[in-house]
Short mmCIF file of C-alpha atoms in Angstrom, two decimals:
data_model
loop_
_atom_site.label_atom_id
_atom_site.label_comp_id
_atom_site.label_asym_id
_atom_site.label_seq_id
_atom_site.Cartn_x
_atom_site.Cartn_y
_atom_site.Cartn_z
CA MET N 13 -16.12 6.84 22.01
CA TYR N 14 -13.25 9.30 22.44
CA ARG N 15 -12.13 11.16 19.32
CA ARG N 16 -9.55 13.94 19.16
CA ASP N 17 -10.64 16.23 16.33
CA SER N 18 -7.44 18.27 16.12
CA VAL N 19 -5.40 15.62 14.31
CA SER N 20 -6.07 13.21 11.44
CA THR N 21 -5.48 9.52 12.16
CA LEU N 22 -4.18 6.56 10.17
CA LEU N 23 -4.25 2.85 10.97
CA THR N 24 -1.60 0.85 9.13
CA ILE N 25 -2.04 -2.92 8.92
CA ALA N 26 1.20 -4.38 7.61
CA GLY N 27 4.34 -6.35 8.33
CA SER N 28 7.26 -5.07 10.37
CA ASP N 29 10.39 -4.31 8.32
CA ASN N 30 13.33 -4.42 10.72
CA SER N 31 15.47 -2.45 8.23
CA GLY N 32 13.09 0.49 8.71
CA GLY N 33 12.64 1.20 5.01
CA ALA N 34 9.25 -0.35 4.27
CA GLY N 35 6.22 -1.86 5.99
CA ILE N 36 4.96 -0.58 9.33
CA GLN N 37 8.08 1.49 9.96
CA ALA N 38 7.84 3.35 6.64
CA ASP N 39 4.10 3.91 7.12
CA VAL N 40 4.59 5.49 10.56
CA LYS N 41 7.42 7.72 9.29
CA THR N 42 5.33 8.81 6.31
CA ALA N 43 2.35 9.63 8.53
CA ALA N 44 4.61 11.71 10.78
CA ALA N 45 5.87 13.64 7.74
CA PHE N 46 2.25 14.51 6.91
CA GLY N 47 1.33 15.40 10.48
CA VAL N 48 -0.99 12.39 10.75
CA TYR N 49 -1.17 10.26 13.91
CA ALA N 50 -0.41 6.61 13.06
CA SER N 51 -1.59 3.54 14.94
CA THR N 52 -0.48 0.06 13.92
CA VAL N 53 -1.54 -3.55 13.51
CA ILE N 54 1.50 -5.73 12.84
CA THR N 55 0.66 -8.73 10.67
CA ALA N 56 4.09 -10.34 10.77
CA LEU N 57 7.67 -9.90 11.92
CA THR N 58 10.21 -10.04 9.11
CA ALA N 59 13.98 -10.26 9.00
CA GLN N 60 15.04 -8.34 5.92
CA ALA N 61 17.45 -5.89 4.39
CA LYS N 62 17.25 -4.07 1.07
CA SER N 63 14.64 -6.10 -0.88
CA THR N 64 15.60 -9.53 0.49
CA ILE N 65 13.36 -11.17 3.08
CA LYS N 66 15.27 -13.75 5.12
CA SER N 67 12.39 -14.96 7.27
CA ILE N 68 8.77 -14.20 8.22
CA PHE N 69 6.96 -14.92 11.49
CA PRO N 70 3.18 -14.34 11.15
CA THR N 71 1.42 -12.70 14.08
CA PRO N 72 -0.79 -15.24 15.90
CA ILE N 73 -4.37 -14.75 14.75
CA ASN N 74 -5.72 -13.96 18.24
CA ILE N 75 -3.10 -11.24 18.71
CA LEU N 76 -3.94 -9.86 15.27
CA ALA N 77 -7.62 -9.67 16.25
CA ASP N 78 -6.80 -8.00 19.58
CA GLN N 79 -4.67 -5.35 17.86
CA ILE N 80 -7.51 -4.37 15.53
CA ASP N 81 -10.12 -4.44 18.29
CA THR N 82 -8.14 -2.24 20.66
CA ILE N 83 -7.74 0.46 18.00
CA PHE N 84 -11.38 0.59 16.88
CA GLU N 85 -12.62 0.36 20.46
CA SER N 86 -10.61 3.52 21.18
CA PHE N 87 -11.32 5.60 18.05
CA THR N 88 -12.24 5.26 14.39
CA PRO N 89 -9.21 5.93 12.17
CA ASP N 90 -9.73 8.47 9.40
CA ALA N 91 -8.00 6.09 6.97
CA VAL N 92 -6.59 2.56 6.87
CA LYS N 93 -3.57 1.40 4.88
CA ILE N 94 -3.11 -2.36 4.33
CA GLY N 95 0.20 -3.86 3.29
CA MET N 96 1.62 -7.38 3.63
CA ILE N 97 -0.72 -10.09 4.98
CA PRO N 98 0.91 -13.50 5.61
CA SER N 99 -2.04 -15.92 5.47
CA VAL N 100 -5.54 -16.50 4.13
CA GLU N 101 -6.81 -16.72 7.72
CA ALA N 102 -5.37 -13.29 8.46
CA VAL N 103 -7.00 -11.84 5.33
CA ASP N 104 -10.40 -13.12 6.41
CA LEU N 105 -9.99 -11.80 9.95
CA ILE N 106 -8.97 -8.34 8.73
CA ALA N 107 -11.85 -8.21 6.26
CA ASP N 108 -14.36 -9.26 8.93
CA ARG N 109 -13.07 -6.75 11.47
CA LEU N 110 -12.89 -3.79 9.06
CA THR N 111 -16.43 -4.54 7.86
CA ARG N 112 -17.71 -4.85 11.43
CA TYR N 113 -16.19 -1.54 12.45
CA GLY N 114 -17.14 0.32 9.26
CA ALA N 115 -13.57 1.26 8.36
CA LYS N 116 -13.31 4.11 5.87
CA ASN N 117 -10.75 5.32 3.33
CA VAL N 118 -9.07 1.92 3.00
CA VAL N 119 -5.96 1.87 0.77
CA ILE N 120 -4.55 -1.54 -0.15
CA ASP N 121 -1.01 -2.15 -1.38
CA PRO N 122 -1.44 -5.76 -2.59
CA ILE N 123 2.08 -6.96 -1.88
CA ILE N 124 3.32 -10.21 -3.41
CA VAL N 125 5.81 -11.80 -0.99
CA SER N 126 8.02 -14.70 -2.03
CA LEU N 127 10.99 -15.99 -0.02
CA ASP N 128 12.37 -17.95 -2.96
CA GLY N 129 11.99 -15.28 -5.64
CA GLU N 130 9.67 -17.44 -7.75
CA ARG N 131 6.55 -16.14 -9.47
CA LEU N 132 3.28 -15.99 -7.60
CA SER N 133 2.15 -19.54 -6.85
CA GLY N 134 0.96 -21.88 -4.12
CA ILE N 135 0.10 -20.27 -0.80
CA ASN N 136 1.12 -16.82 -2.05
CA LEU N 137 -1.43 -17.07 -4.84
CA ASP N 138 -4.09 -18.23 -2.37
CA ILE N 139 -3.43 -15.23 -0.15
CA PHE N 140 -3.45 -12.83 -3.08
CA ASN N 141 -6.74 -14.21 -4.40
CA GLU N 142 -8.31 -13.96 -0.95
CA ILE N 143 -7.18 -10.32 -0.65
CA LYS N 144 -8.80 -9.68 -4.00
CA ARG N 145 -12.02 -11.47 -2.99
CA ARG N 146 -12.44 -10.16 0.56
CA LEU N 147 -10.60 -6.84 0.81
CA PHE N 148 -10.75 -5.20 -2.62
CA PRO N 149 -14.56 -4.69 -2.46
CA ILE N 150 -14.29 -2.74 0.82
CA ALA N 151 -11.30 -0.68 -0.31
CA THR N 152 -11.29 2.92 -1.48
CA LEU N 153 -8.18 2.33 -3.58
CA VAL N 154 -5.91 -0.55 -4.61
CA THR N 155 -2.32 0.27 -5.69
CA PRO N 156 -0.81 -2.62 -7.70
CA ASN N 157 2.41 -2.57 -9.70
CA PHE N 158 2.55 -4.29 -13.09
CA GLU N 159 3.23 -7.78 -11.71
CA GLU N 160 0.42 -7.48 -9.17
CA ALA N 161 -1.90 -6.04 -11.82
CA LEU N 162 -1.26 -9.05 -14.07
CA ALA N 163 -2.13 -11.32 -11.14
CA ILE N 164 -5.38 -9.41 -10.62
CA THR N 165 -6.42 -9.68 -14.26
CA GLY N 166 -5.10 -13.19 -14.91
CA LEU N 167 -3.31 -11.94 -18.02
CA GLU N 168 0.26 -12.93 -18.86
CA ARG N 169 1.39 -9.60 -20.29
CA LEU N 170 0.43 -5.96 -20.60
CA GLU N 171 -1.00 -4.86 -23.94
CA SER N 172 -2.16 -1.24 -24.30
CA ALA N 173 -2.35 0.60 -20.98
CA LYS N 174 -5.84 1.89 -21.73
CA ASP N 175 -7.35 -1.52 -22.51
CA PHE N 176 -5.42 -3.16 -19.71
CA GLY N 177 -6.61 -0.53 -17.25
CA LYS N 178 -10.23 -1.17 -18.13
CA ILE N 179 -9.78 -4.91 -17.57
CA LEU N 180 -7.83 -4.27 -14.36
CA TYR N 181 -10.54 -2.03 -12.95
CA GLU N 182 -13.33 -4.47 -13.82
CA LYS N 183 -11.46 -7.55 -12.55
CA SER N 184 -10.37 -5.93 -9.30
CA GLY N 185 -13.86 -5.30 -7.95
CA ALA N 186 -12.48 -2.22 -6.18
CA PRO N 187 -13.95 1.31 -6.52
CA ALA N 188 -10.60 2.63 -7.80
CA VAL N 189 -7.23 1.23 -8.90
CA LEU N 190 -3.91 3.08 -9.19
CA LEU N 191 -1.63 1.22 -11.61
CA LYS N 192 1.92 2.11 -10.59
CA GLY N 193 4.41 2.67 -13.40
CA GLY N 194 7.67 2.90 -11.52
CA ASP N 195 8.95 -0.40 -12.95
CA SER N 196 8.55 0.67 -16.58
CA LYS N 197 11.60 1.20 -18.82
CA SER N 198 10.45 4.69 -19.78
CA GLU N 199 12.27 7.83 -18.67
CA TYR N 200 8.99 8.84 -17.04
CA CYS N 201 7.07 7.29 -14.16
CA THR N 202 3.41 7.26 -15.14
CA ASP N 203 0.78 6.07 -12.67
CA ILE N 204 -2.79 5.71 -13.93
CA LEU N 205 -5.84 6.07 -11.70
CA PHE N 206 -8.86 4.08 -12.92
CA SER N 207 -12.30 4.61 -11.38
CA GLU N 208 -15.93 4.64 -12.39
CA GLU N 209 -15.79 8.41 -12.79
CA ASP N 210 -12.75 8.74 -15.06
CA THR N 211 -9.16 7.83 -15.84
CA ARG N 212 -6.34 10.12 -14.72
CA MET N 213 -2.63 9.98 -15.48
CA PHE N 214 0.08 11.15 -13.08
CA ARG N 215 3.34 11.58 -14.97
CA GLN N 216 6.71 12.57 -13.56
CA SER N 217 10.32 12.30 -14.67
CA LYS N 218 11.89 9.11 -13.34
CA ILE N 219 14.54 9.66 -10.68
CA ILE N 220 17.56 7.41 -11.17
CA THR N 221 18.57 5.98 -7.81
CA ASP N 222 19.32 2.67 -6.13
CA ASN N 223 17.51 3.81 -2.99
CA THR N 224 13.97 2.69 -3.75
CA HIS N 225 13.29 0.25 -0.91
CA GLY N 226 9.85 1.04 0.53
CA THR N 227 8.55 3.13 -2.39
CA GLY N 228 5.26 1.22 -2.52
CA SER N 229 4.73 1.47 1.23
CA VAL N 230 5.43 5.20 1.26
CA LEU N 231 3.15 5.90 -1.72
CA SER N 232 0.17 3.95 -0.38
CA SER N 233 0.49 5.33 3.15
CA ALA N 234 0.90 8.88 1.80
CA ILE N 235 -2.32 8.48 -0.22
CA ALA N 236 -4.07 7.20 2.91
CA CYS N 237 -2.79 10.25 4.81
CA GLY N 238 -4.29 12.53 2.18
CA LEU N 239 -7.63 10.75 2.45
CA ALA N 240 -7.40 10.97 6.26
CA LYS N 241 -7.02 14.73 5.92
CA GLY N 242 -10.21 14.88 3.87
CA TYR N 243 -8.75 15.28 0.37
CA GLN N 244 -10.53 13.78 -2.61
CA LEU N 245 -8.81 10.74 -4.11
CA PRO N 246 -7.15 12.45 -7.13
CA LYS N 247 -5.68 15.18 -4.91
CA ALA N 248 -4.49 12.59 -2.37
CA VAL N 249 -2.76 10.65 -5.16
CA ARG N 250 -1.14 13.80 -6.59
CA MET N 251 0.11 14.84 -3.16
CA ALA N 252 1.48 11.36 -2.48
CA LYS N 253 3.21 11.20 -5.86
CA ASP N 254 4.87 14.56 -5.21
CA TYR N 255 6.06 13.37 -1.82
CA VAL N 256 7.51 10.12 -3.20
CA SER N 257 9.39 12.06 -5.89
CA PHE N 258 10.77 14.34 -3.16
CA ALA N 259 11.74 11.34 -1.02
CA LEU N 260 13.46 9.60 -3.94
CA GLN N 261 15.35 12.73 -4.97
CA LYS N 262 16.48 13.54 -1.43
CA GLY N 263 17.43 9.90 -0.91
CA VAL N 264 19.72 9.57 -3.95
CA ASP N 265 22.84 10.01 -1.81
CA LEU N 266 21.37 8.83 1.49
CA GLY N 267 23.85 5.93 1.70
CA LEU N 268 22.28 4.03 4.61
CA SER N 269 23.00 0.67 2.98
CA GLU N 270 24.65 -0.79 -0.09
CA GLY N 271 22.44 -1.52 -3.07
CA ASN N 272 18.70 -0.97 -2.71
CA GLY N 273 18.52 1.42 0.25
CA PRO N 274 15.55 3.33 1.68
CA LEU N 275 13.96 6.59 0.64
CA TYR N 276 14.36 9.87 2.52
CA ILE N 277 11.19 9.55 4.64
CA PHE N 278 11.24 12.83 6.50
CA ASN N 279 9.51 16.21 6.45
CA ARG N 280 10.18 18.41 3.45
#
């Protein structure tokens, strides 16, 4: 099996965001900013702008399988980032393939997608639960926001962060969980990394901007890039957090769209 040792590699498994701010497009741009070679498996085509998804067309399951096979038959990626998955069948296929190929450094951004804006229910809940059951156990890290964390735990609200984090870690079944705090009302953005070894907090001043579309994609793919380069998880998270803060700050006046525009996903 051919393997070029001079460059770190990332496989991103996610949906295509035609606006370019999130999903596959954001993952590839982020990898380029870190000097990591990105390959892709597209789980779905979406028509979207800002944070509104107009329509989704899932990738046929045989094409999804072929995409994964062709990558792993060529080389073993140093890390894998997983974003939006549109069906339970697709979740099972991805889990089976990644297990078969012994994928390493798997970072999962457990995205909740709803076309109608309603809370997680129906098929979306089925997909989310299957991601939790099949993919979390083979992940290196899961990166939920508060809403996704509540879905993982089954709780209706967040009590103390410490107690909640313990429940979140135990309920997830993953080796490590990064609870993202960007949606909090605090003047700080505090992400908390829970693992068997310890609990670490990553605190930064919140950057006030409307241009936040793709923040979750950029953070999770940046962490995966750090792992691909051989960094330990806490260092990869710290590096990714610093990059997201840079991208948010540089993107304050980017002005590529009205409302919720994209981050500045370029080299420093």
